[in-house]
Amino acid sequence: KPVKKIQGRLIRELEKKFNKKHVILVAKRTMMDKNTVKNGLKFRPRNRTLTSVHESILEDVVAPATIVGKRTRISVDGSKLLKVFLDPKDKDKENMESKLATFSAVYKKLTTKDAHFTFGEA
């Protein structure tokens, strides 16, 4: 939580330091198995589920921008594509347009899910 407040500024400074390379900060998250009862715990917290962890990773990846919508597109062959719509107000700041490909590559590497990032209509 405390990092969220300064995350935009921190990313800008790190990008300056690393010669305009794209910088993404992702928090360390813990996923728990479905059968936590066997492991001695009474229940599994909501923020430790696979879905919740993947949602949190998605928010971390697009860090300074905000997500305004999500759609899951399932093609005929059964493959899923997550379309993520970012706030159009964030389009102007910090060359966000060029980072969209980086966002999808990082999200695919961390979660093995395909995602396509675009800016929603204003």
mmCIF file of C-alpha atoms in Angstrom:
data_model
loop_
_atom_site.group_PDB
_atom_site.id
_atom_site.type_symbol
_atom_site.label_atom_id
_atom_site.label_comp_id
_atom_site.label_asym_id
_atom_site.label_seq_id
_atom_site.Cartn_x
_atom_site.Cartn_y
_atom_site.Cartn_z
ATOM 1 C CA LYS A 1 0.000 0.000 0.000
ATOM 2 C CA PRO A 2 2.640 2.641 0.822
ATOM 3 C CA VAL A 3 4.421 1.990 -2.486
ATOM 4 C CA LYS A 4 1.242 2.727 -4.487
ATOM 5 C CA LYS A 5 1.447 6.415 -3.539
ATOM 6 C CA ILE A 6 4.969 6.924 -4.892
ATOM 7 C CA GLN A 7 4.969 4.214 -7.569
ATOM 8 C CA GLY A 8 4.533 6.623 -10.505
ATOM 9 C CA ARG A 9 7.363 8.854 -9.381
ATOM 10 C CA LEU A 10 9.591 5.878 -8.573
ATOM 11 C CA ILE A 11 9.058 4.343 -12.025
ATOM 12 C CA ARG A 12 9.869 7.659 -13.734
ATOM 13 C CA GLU A 13 13.113 8.027 -11.792
ATOM 14 C CA LEU A 14 14.179 4.430 -12.485
ATOM 15 C CA GLU A 15 13.440 4.830 -16.209
ATOM 16 C CA LYS A 16 15.637 7.941 -16.281
ATOM 17 C CA LYS A 17 18.401 6.034 -14.528
ATOM 18 C CA PHE A 18 18.209 2.999 -16.864
ATOM 19 C CA ASN A 19 18.348 4.911 -20.185
ATOM 20 C CA LYS A 20 14.619 5.090 -20.941
ATOM 21 C CA LYS A 21 14.071 1.331 -20.534
ATOM 22 C CA HIS A 22 10.580 0.328 -19.384
ATOM 23 C CA VAL A 23 10.367 -0.333 -15.638
ATOM 24 C CA ILE A 24 7.542 -2.300 -14.009
ATOM 25 C CA LEU A 25 7.238 -2.952 -10.278
ATOM 26 C CA VAL A 26 5.277 -6.021 -9.203
ATOM 27 C CA ALA A 27 4.688 -7.003 -5.577
ATOM 28 C CA LYS A 28 5.450 -10.471 -4.303
ATOM 29 C CA ARG A 29 2.173 -12.360 -3.967
ATOM 30 C CA THR A 30 1.371 -15.722 -2.373
ATOM 31 C CA MET A 31 -1.102 -18.149 -3.896
ATOM 32 C CA MET A 32 -2.576 -20.928 -1.813
ATOM 33 C CA ASP A 33 -3.848 -24.282 -2.990
ATOM 34 C CA LYS A 34 -7.572 -25.084 -2.952
ATOM 35 C CA ASN A 35 -7.143 -27.806 -0.349
ATOM 36 C CA THR A 36 -5.852 -25.670 2.525
ATOM 37 C CA VAL A 37 -7.914 -27.715 4.972
ATOM 38 C CA LYS A 38 -5.475 -30.592 4.484
ATOM 39 C CA ASN A 39 -2.570 -28.265 5.235
ATOM 40 C CA GLY A 40 -3.924 -27.410 8.686
ATOM 41 C CA LEU A 41 -5.606 -24.091 7.858
ATOM 42 C CA LYS A 42 -9.322 -23.593 8.379
ATOM 43 C CA PHE A 43 -9.890 -21.554 5.221
ATOM 44 C CA ARG A 44 -8.067 -19.854 2.371
ATOM 45 C CA PRO A 45 -8.136 -16.038 2.418
ATOM 46 C CA ARG A 46 -9.690 -14.390 -0.661
ATOM 47 C CA ASN A 47 -6.512 -12.472 -1.486
ATOM 48 C CA ARG A 48 -4.574 -15.758 -1.788
ATOM 49 C CA THR A 49 -6.740 -17.233 -4.563
ATOM 50 C CA LEU A 50 -5.381 -17.582 -8.109
ATOM 51 C CA THR A 51 -7.924 -15.130 -9.519
ATOM 52 C CA SER A 52 -7.207 -12.505 -6.882
ATOM 53 C CA VAL A 53 -3.437 -12.797 -7.295
ATOM 54 C CA HIS A 54 -3.711 -12.462 -11.094
ATOM 55 C CA GLU A 55 -5.952 -9.382 -10.691
ATOM 56 C CA SER A 56 -3.409 -7.812 -8.345
ATOM 57 C CA ILE A 57 -0.560 -8.562 -10.746
ATOM 58 C CA LEU A 58 -2.563 -6.927 -13.548
ATOM 59 C CA GLU A 59 -3.023 -3.775 -11.471
ATOM 60 C CA ASP A 60 0.686 -3.743 -10.585
ATOM 61 C CA VAL A 61 1.781 -4.136 -14.199
ATOM 62 C CA VAL A 62 -0.192 -1.109 -15.448
ATOM 63 C CA ALA A 63 0.867 0.757 -12.303
ATOM 64 C CA PRO A 64 0.568 4.514 -12.896
ATOM 65 C CA ALA A 65 -2.446 4.025 -15.202
ATOM 66 C CA THR A 66 -5.865 2.912 -14.031
ATOM 67 C CA ILE A 67 -7.985 0.111 -15.473
ATOM 68 C CA VAL A 68 -11.469 1.206 -16.559
ATOM 69 C CA GLY A 69 -12.693 -2.053 -18.101
ATOM 70 C CA LYS A 70 -11.915 -5.683 -18.892
ATOM 71 C CA ARG A 71 -13.319 -8.138 -21.415
ATOM 72 C CA THR A 72 -12.452 -11.785 -21.943
ATOM 73 C CA ARG A 73 -12.602 -12.841 -25.565
ATOM 74 C CA ILE A 74 -12.841 -16.555 -26.243
ATOM 75 C CA SER A 75 -12.045 -17.496 -29.833
ATOM 76 C CA VAL A 76 -13.415 -20.461 -31.774
ATOM 77 C CA ASP A 77 -10.387 -22.619 -30.987
ATOM 78 C CA GLY A 78 -10.948 -22.070 -27.248
ATOM 79 C CA SER A 79 -8.064 -19.694 -26.552
ATOM 80 C CA LYS A 80 -8.821 -16.798 -24.234
ATOM 81 C CA LEU A 81 -7.673 -13.203 -24.684
ATOM 82 C CA LEU A 82 -8.075 -10.657 -21.912
ATOM 83 C CA LYS A 83 -8.709 -7.165 -23.267
ATOM 84 C CA VAL A 84 -7.833 -4.504 -20.725
ATOM 85 C CA PHE A 85 -9.025 -0.937 -21.224
ATOM 86 C CA LEU A 86 -6.948 1.782 -19.558
ATOM 87 C CA ASP A 87 -8.081 5.282 -18.667
ATOM 88 C CA PRO A 88 -7.707 7.595 -21.712
ATOM 89 C CA LYS A 89 -6.494 10.380 -19.401
ATOM 90 C CA ASP A 90 -3.329 8.357 -18.746
ATOM 91 C CA LYS A 91 -2.509 8.150 -22.463
ATOM 92 C CA ASP A 92 -0.522 11.398 -22.493
ATOM 93 C CA LYS A 93 1.713 10.932 -19.475
ATOM 94 C CA GLU A 94 5.027 9.049 -19.502
ATOM 95 C CA ASN A 95 4.883 7.654 -23.062
ATOM 96 C CA MET A 96 2.230 5.148 -22.004
ATOM 97 C CA GLU A 97 1.430 4.307 -25.632
ATOM 98 C CA SER A 98 4.816 2.656 -26.158
ATOM 99 C CA LYS A 99 4.537 0.621 -22.941
ATOM 100 C CA LEU A 100 1.416 -1.325 -23.944
ATOM 101 C CA ALA A 101 3.383 -4.119 -25.646
ATOM 102 C CA THR A 102 5.640 -4.350 -22.596
ATOM 103 C CA PHE A 103 2.602 -4.652 -20.311
ATOM 104 C CA SER A 104 1.219 -7.606 -22.260
ATOM 105 C CA ALA A 105 4.618 -9.335 -22.456
ATOM 106 C CA VAL A 106 5.200 -9.017 -18.697
ATOM 107 C CA TYR A 107 1.655 -10.147 -17.828
ATOM 108 C CA LYS A 108 2.011 -13.164 -20.141
ATOM 109 C CA LYS A 109 5.347 -14.092 -18.526
ATOM 110 C CA LEU A 110 4.004 -13.844 -14.966
ATOM 111 C CA THR A 111 0.576 -15.447 -15.410
ATOM 112 C CA THR A 112 0.763 -17.350 -18.755
ATOM 113 C CA LYS A 113 -2.426 -15.542 -19.837
ATOM 114 C CA ASP A 114 -2.697 -13.501 -23.036
ATOM 115 C CA ALA A 115 -3.684 -9.882 -22.529
ATOM 116 C CA HIS A 116 -4.173 -6.970 -24.902
ATOM 117 C CA PHE A 117 -3.971 -3.430 -23.499
ATOM 118 C CA THR A 118 -5.709 -0.457 -25.109
ATOM 119 C CA PHE A 119 -7.035 2.917 -24.072
ATOM 120 C CA GLY A 120 -10.798 3.186 -23.726
ATOM 121 C CA GLU A 121 -12.776 5.867 -25.570
ATOM 122 C CA ALA A 122 -12.917 9.240 -23.883
#
